[in-house]
Amino acid sequence: MDVKKASIKKGVGGKFEEVIKELLPAAYTGCVEVQHDIAFQTHPSHTHPTDEILHILEGAIYFTVEHDTVLCQAGDRIHLPKQTVHSSKAGPDGCTYVISILK
């Protein structure tokens, strides 16, 4: 059984328009969402039914998967396989990020 694991790529970078084009699904109809969390906004542990990619545009977020917490900042990209239990907490300046929902 091929089990995908969550991963974080640091310093991917990219301007807003570039990130949107990179994260929009190319092989099927899809979308991206831009989300802004205010300072210290928390998202308790949860899962999603689809694979997702999050790209941090501004600010910072503490992202937790399997009891490991990583500080992600502008330019970092989080690959999150479906059904991965995760949580997050925005940094002191909040966090703005793009979410790509994959099949």
mmCIF file of C-alpha atoms in Angstrom:
data_model
loop_
_atom_site.group_PDB
_atom_site.id
_atom_site.type_symbol
_atom_site.label_atom_id
_atom_site.label_comp_id
_atom_site.label_asym_id
_atom_site.label_seq_id
_atom_site.Cartn_x
_atom_site.Cartn_y
_atom_site.Cartn_z
ATOM 1 C CA MET A 1 0.000 0.000 0.000
ATOM 2 C CA ASP A 2 1.393 3.394 -1.023
ATOM 3 C CA VAL A 3 0.921 5.765 1.887
ATOM 4 C CA LYS A 4 1.577 9.417 1.116
ATOM 5 C CA LYS A 5 3.013 11.585 3.861
ATOM 6 C CA ALA A 6 2.643 15.274 4.458
ATOM 7 C CA SER A 7 5.662 17.335 3.452
ATOM 8 C CA ILE A 8 6.799 20.934 3.621
ATOM 9 C CA LYS A 9 8.999 22.564 1.002
ATOM 10 C CA LYS A 10 10.715 25.648 2.383
ATOM 11 C CA GLY A 11 11.433 28.711 0.255
ATOM 12 C CA VAL A 12 9.494 27.741 -2.874
ATOM 13 C CA GLY A 13 8.563 31.398 -3.302
ATOM 14 C CA GLY A 14 6.559 32.870 -6.133
ATOM 15 C CA LYS A 15 4.345 35.873 -6.700
ATOM 16 C CA PHE A 16 0.590 35.583 -6.258
ATOM 17 C CA GLU A 17 -0.187 35.079 -9.964
ATOM 18 C CA GLU A 18 2.597 32.487 -10.354
ATOM 19 C CA VAL A 19 1.417 30.530 -7.320
ATOM 20 C CA ILE A 20 -2.178 30.493 -8.575
ATOM 21 C CA LYS A 21 -1.105 29.174 -11.995
ATOM 22 C CA GLU A 22 1.130 26.527 -10.424
ATOM 23 C CA LEU A 23 -1.555 25.296 -8.036
ATOM 24 C CA LEU A 24 -4.569 25.284 -10.372
ATOM 25 C CA PRO A 25 -5.248 21.720 -11.522
ATOM 26 C CA ALA A 26 -4.195 21.315 -15.171
ATOM 27 C CA ALA A 27 -5.711 17.915 -15.971
ATOM 28 C CA TYR A 28 -9.258 18.614 -14.725
ATOM 29 C CA THR A 29 -11.565 21.409 -13.649
ATOM 30 C CA GLY A 30 -10.608 22.672 -10.221
ATOM 31 C CA CYS A 31 -10.042 25.695 -8.074
ATOM 32 C CA VAL A 32 -7.844 27.335 -5.496
ATOM 33 C CA GLU A 33 -8.934 29.243 -2.417
ATOM 34 C CA VAL A 34 -7.171 32.209 -0.844
ATOM 35 C CA GLN A 35 -7.494 32.247 2.933
ATOM 36 C CA HIS A 36 -6.458 34.796 5.542
ATOM 37 C CA ASP A 37 -6.162 33.864 9.205
ATOM 38 C CA ILE A 38 -5.988 36.681 11.738
ATOM 39 C CA ALA A 39 -3.205 36.723 14.335
ATOM 40 C CA PHE A 40 -3.126 33.504 16.368
ATOM 41 C CA GLN A 41 -6.185 32.030 14.572
ATOM 42 C CA THR A 42 -6.296 28.306 15.321
ATOM 43 C CA HIS A 43 -7.695 25.406 13.346
ATOM 44 C CA PRO A 44 -8.060 22.393 15.680
ATOM 45 C CA SER A 45 -7.072 18.896 14.525
ATOM 46 C CA HIS A 46 -9.070 17.786 11.486
ATOM 47 C CA THR A 47 -8.790 15.989 8.127
ATOM 48 C CA HIS A 48 -9.873 16.613 4.529
ATOM 49 C CA PRO A 49 -11.331 14.093 2.047
ATOM 50 C CA THR A 50 -8.974 15.250 -0.743
ATOM 51 C CA ASP A 51 -5.266 15.964 -1.185
ATOM 52 C CA GLU A 52 -4.393 19.627 -0.669
ATOM 53 C CA ILE A 53 -1.462 21.949 -1.233
ATOM 54 C CA LEU A 54 -1.097 25.123 0.825
ATOM 55 C CA HIS A 55 1.267 27.897 -0.262
ATOM 56 C CA ILE A 56 2.038 30.600 2.281
ATOM 57 C CA LEU A 57 1.883 34.073 0.700
ATOM 58 C CA GLU A 58 2.288 36.373 3.719
ATOM 59 C CA GLY A 59 2.848 36.018 7.431
ATOM 60 C CA ALA A 60 3.480 32.732 9.186
ATOM 61 C CA ILE A 61 1.629 29.675 10.446
ATOM 62 C CA TYR A 62 2.554 26.917 12.865
ATOM 63 C CA PHE A 63 1.475 23.730 11.094
ATOM 64 C CA THR A 64 1.192 20.466 13.036
ATOM 65 C CA VAL A 65 1.086 16.945 11.561
ATOM 66 C CA GLU A 66 1.532 13.809 13.664
ATOM 67 C CA HIS A 67 2.662 15.796 16.733
ATOM 68 C CA ASP A 68 5.408 17.584 14.747
ATOM 69 C CA THR A 69 5.000 21.354 14.476
ATOM 70 C CA VAL A 70 6.811 23.390 11.824
ATOM 71 C CA LEU A 71 6.822 27.171 11.425
ATOM 72 C CA CYS A 72 5.900 27.885 7.801
ATOM 73 C CA GLN A 73 6.502 31.340 6.350
ATOM 74 C CA ALA A 74 5.963 33.203 3.094
ATOM 75 C CA GLY A 75 7.177 31.089 0.188
ATOM 76 C CA ASP A 76 6.745 27.730 1.942
ATOM 77 C CA ARG A 77 4.485 25.035 0.475
ATOM 78 C CA ILE A 78 2.691 22.286 2.408
ATOM 79 C CA HIS A 79 1.645 19.064 0.651
ATOM 80 C CA LEU A 80 -1.164 17.471 2.639
ATOM 81 C CA PRO A 81 -2.489 14.031 1.590
ATOM 82 C CA LYS A 82 -6.180 13.314 2.160
ATOM 83 C CA GLN A 83 -7.214 12.106 5.618
ATOM 84 C CA THR A 84 -4.010 13.481 7.228
ATOM 85 C CA VAL A 85 -4.778 14.696 10.749
ATOM 86 C CA HIS A 86 -3.418 18.221 11.071
ATOM 87 C CA SER A 87 -3.902 21.510 12.911
ATOM 88 C CA SER A 88 -2.533 25.027 12.631
ATOM 89 C CA LYS A 89 -2.096 28.338 14.405
ATOM 90 C CA ALA A 90 -1.363 31.611 12.615
ATOM 91 C CA GLY A 91 1.603 33.684 13.735
ATOM 92 C CA PRO A 92 1.434 37.119 15.422
ATOM 93 C CA ASP A 93 0.894 38.932 12.093
ATOM 94 C CA GLY A 94 -1.654 36.428 10.788
ATOM 95 C CA CYS A 95 -1.194 34.369 7.648
ATOM 96 C CA THR A 96 -2.462 34.530 4.077
ATOM 97 C CA TYR A 97 -2.214 31.395 1.962
ATOM 98 C CA VAL A 98 -3.506 29.692 -1.165
ATOM 99 C CA ILE A 99 -5.131 26.271 -0.869
ATOM 100 C CA SER A 100 -5.293 23.976 -3.894
ATOM 101 C CA ILE A 101 -7.821 21.170 -3.518
ATOM 102 C CA LEU A 102 -6.781 18.108 -5.512
ATOM 103 C CA LYS A 103 -8.643 14.959 -6.509
#
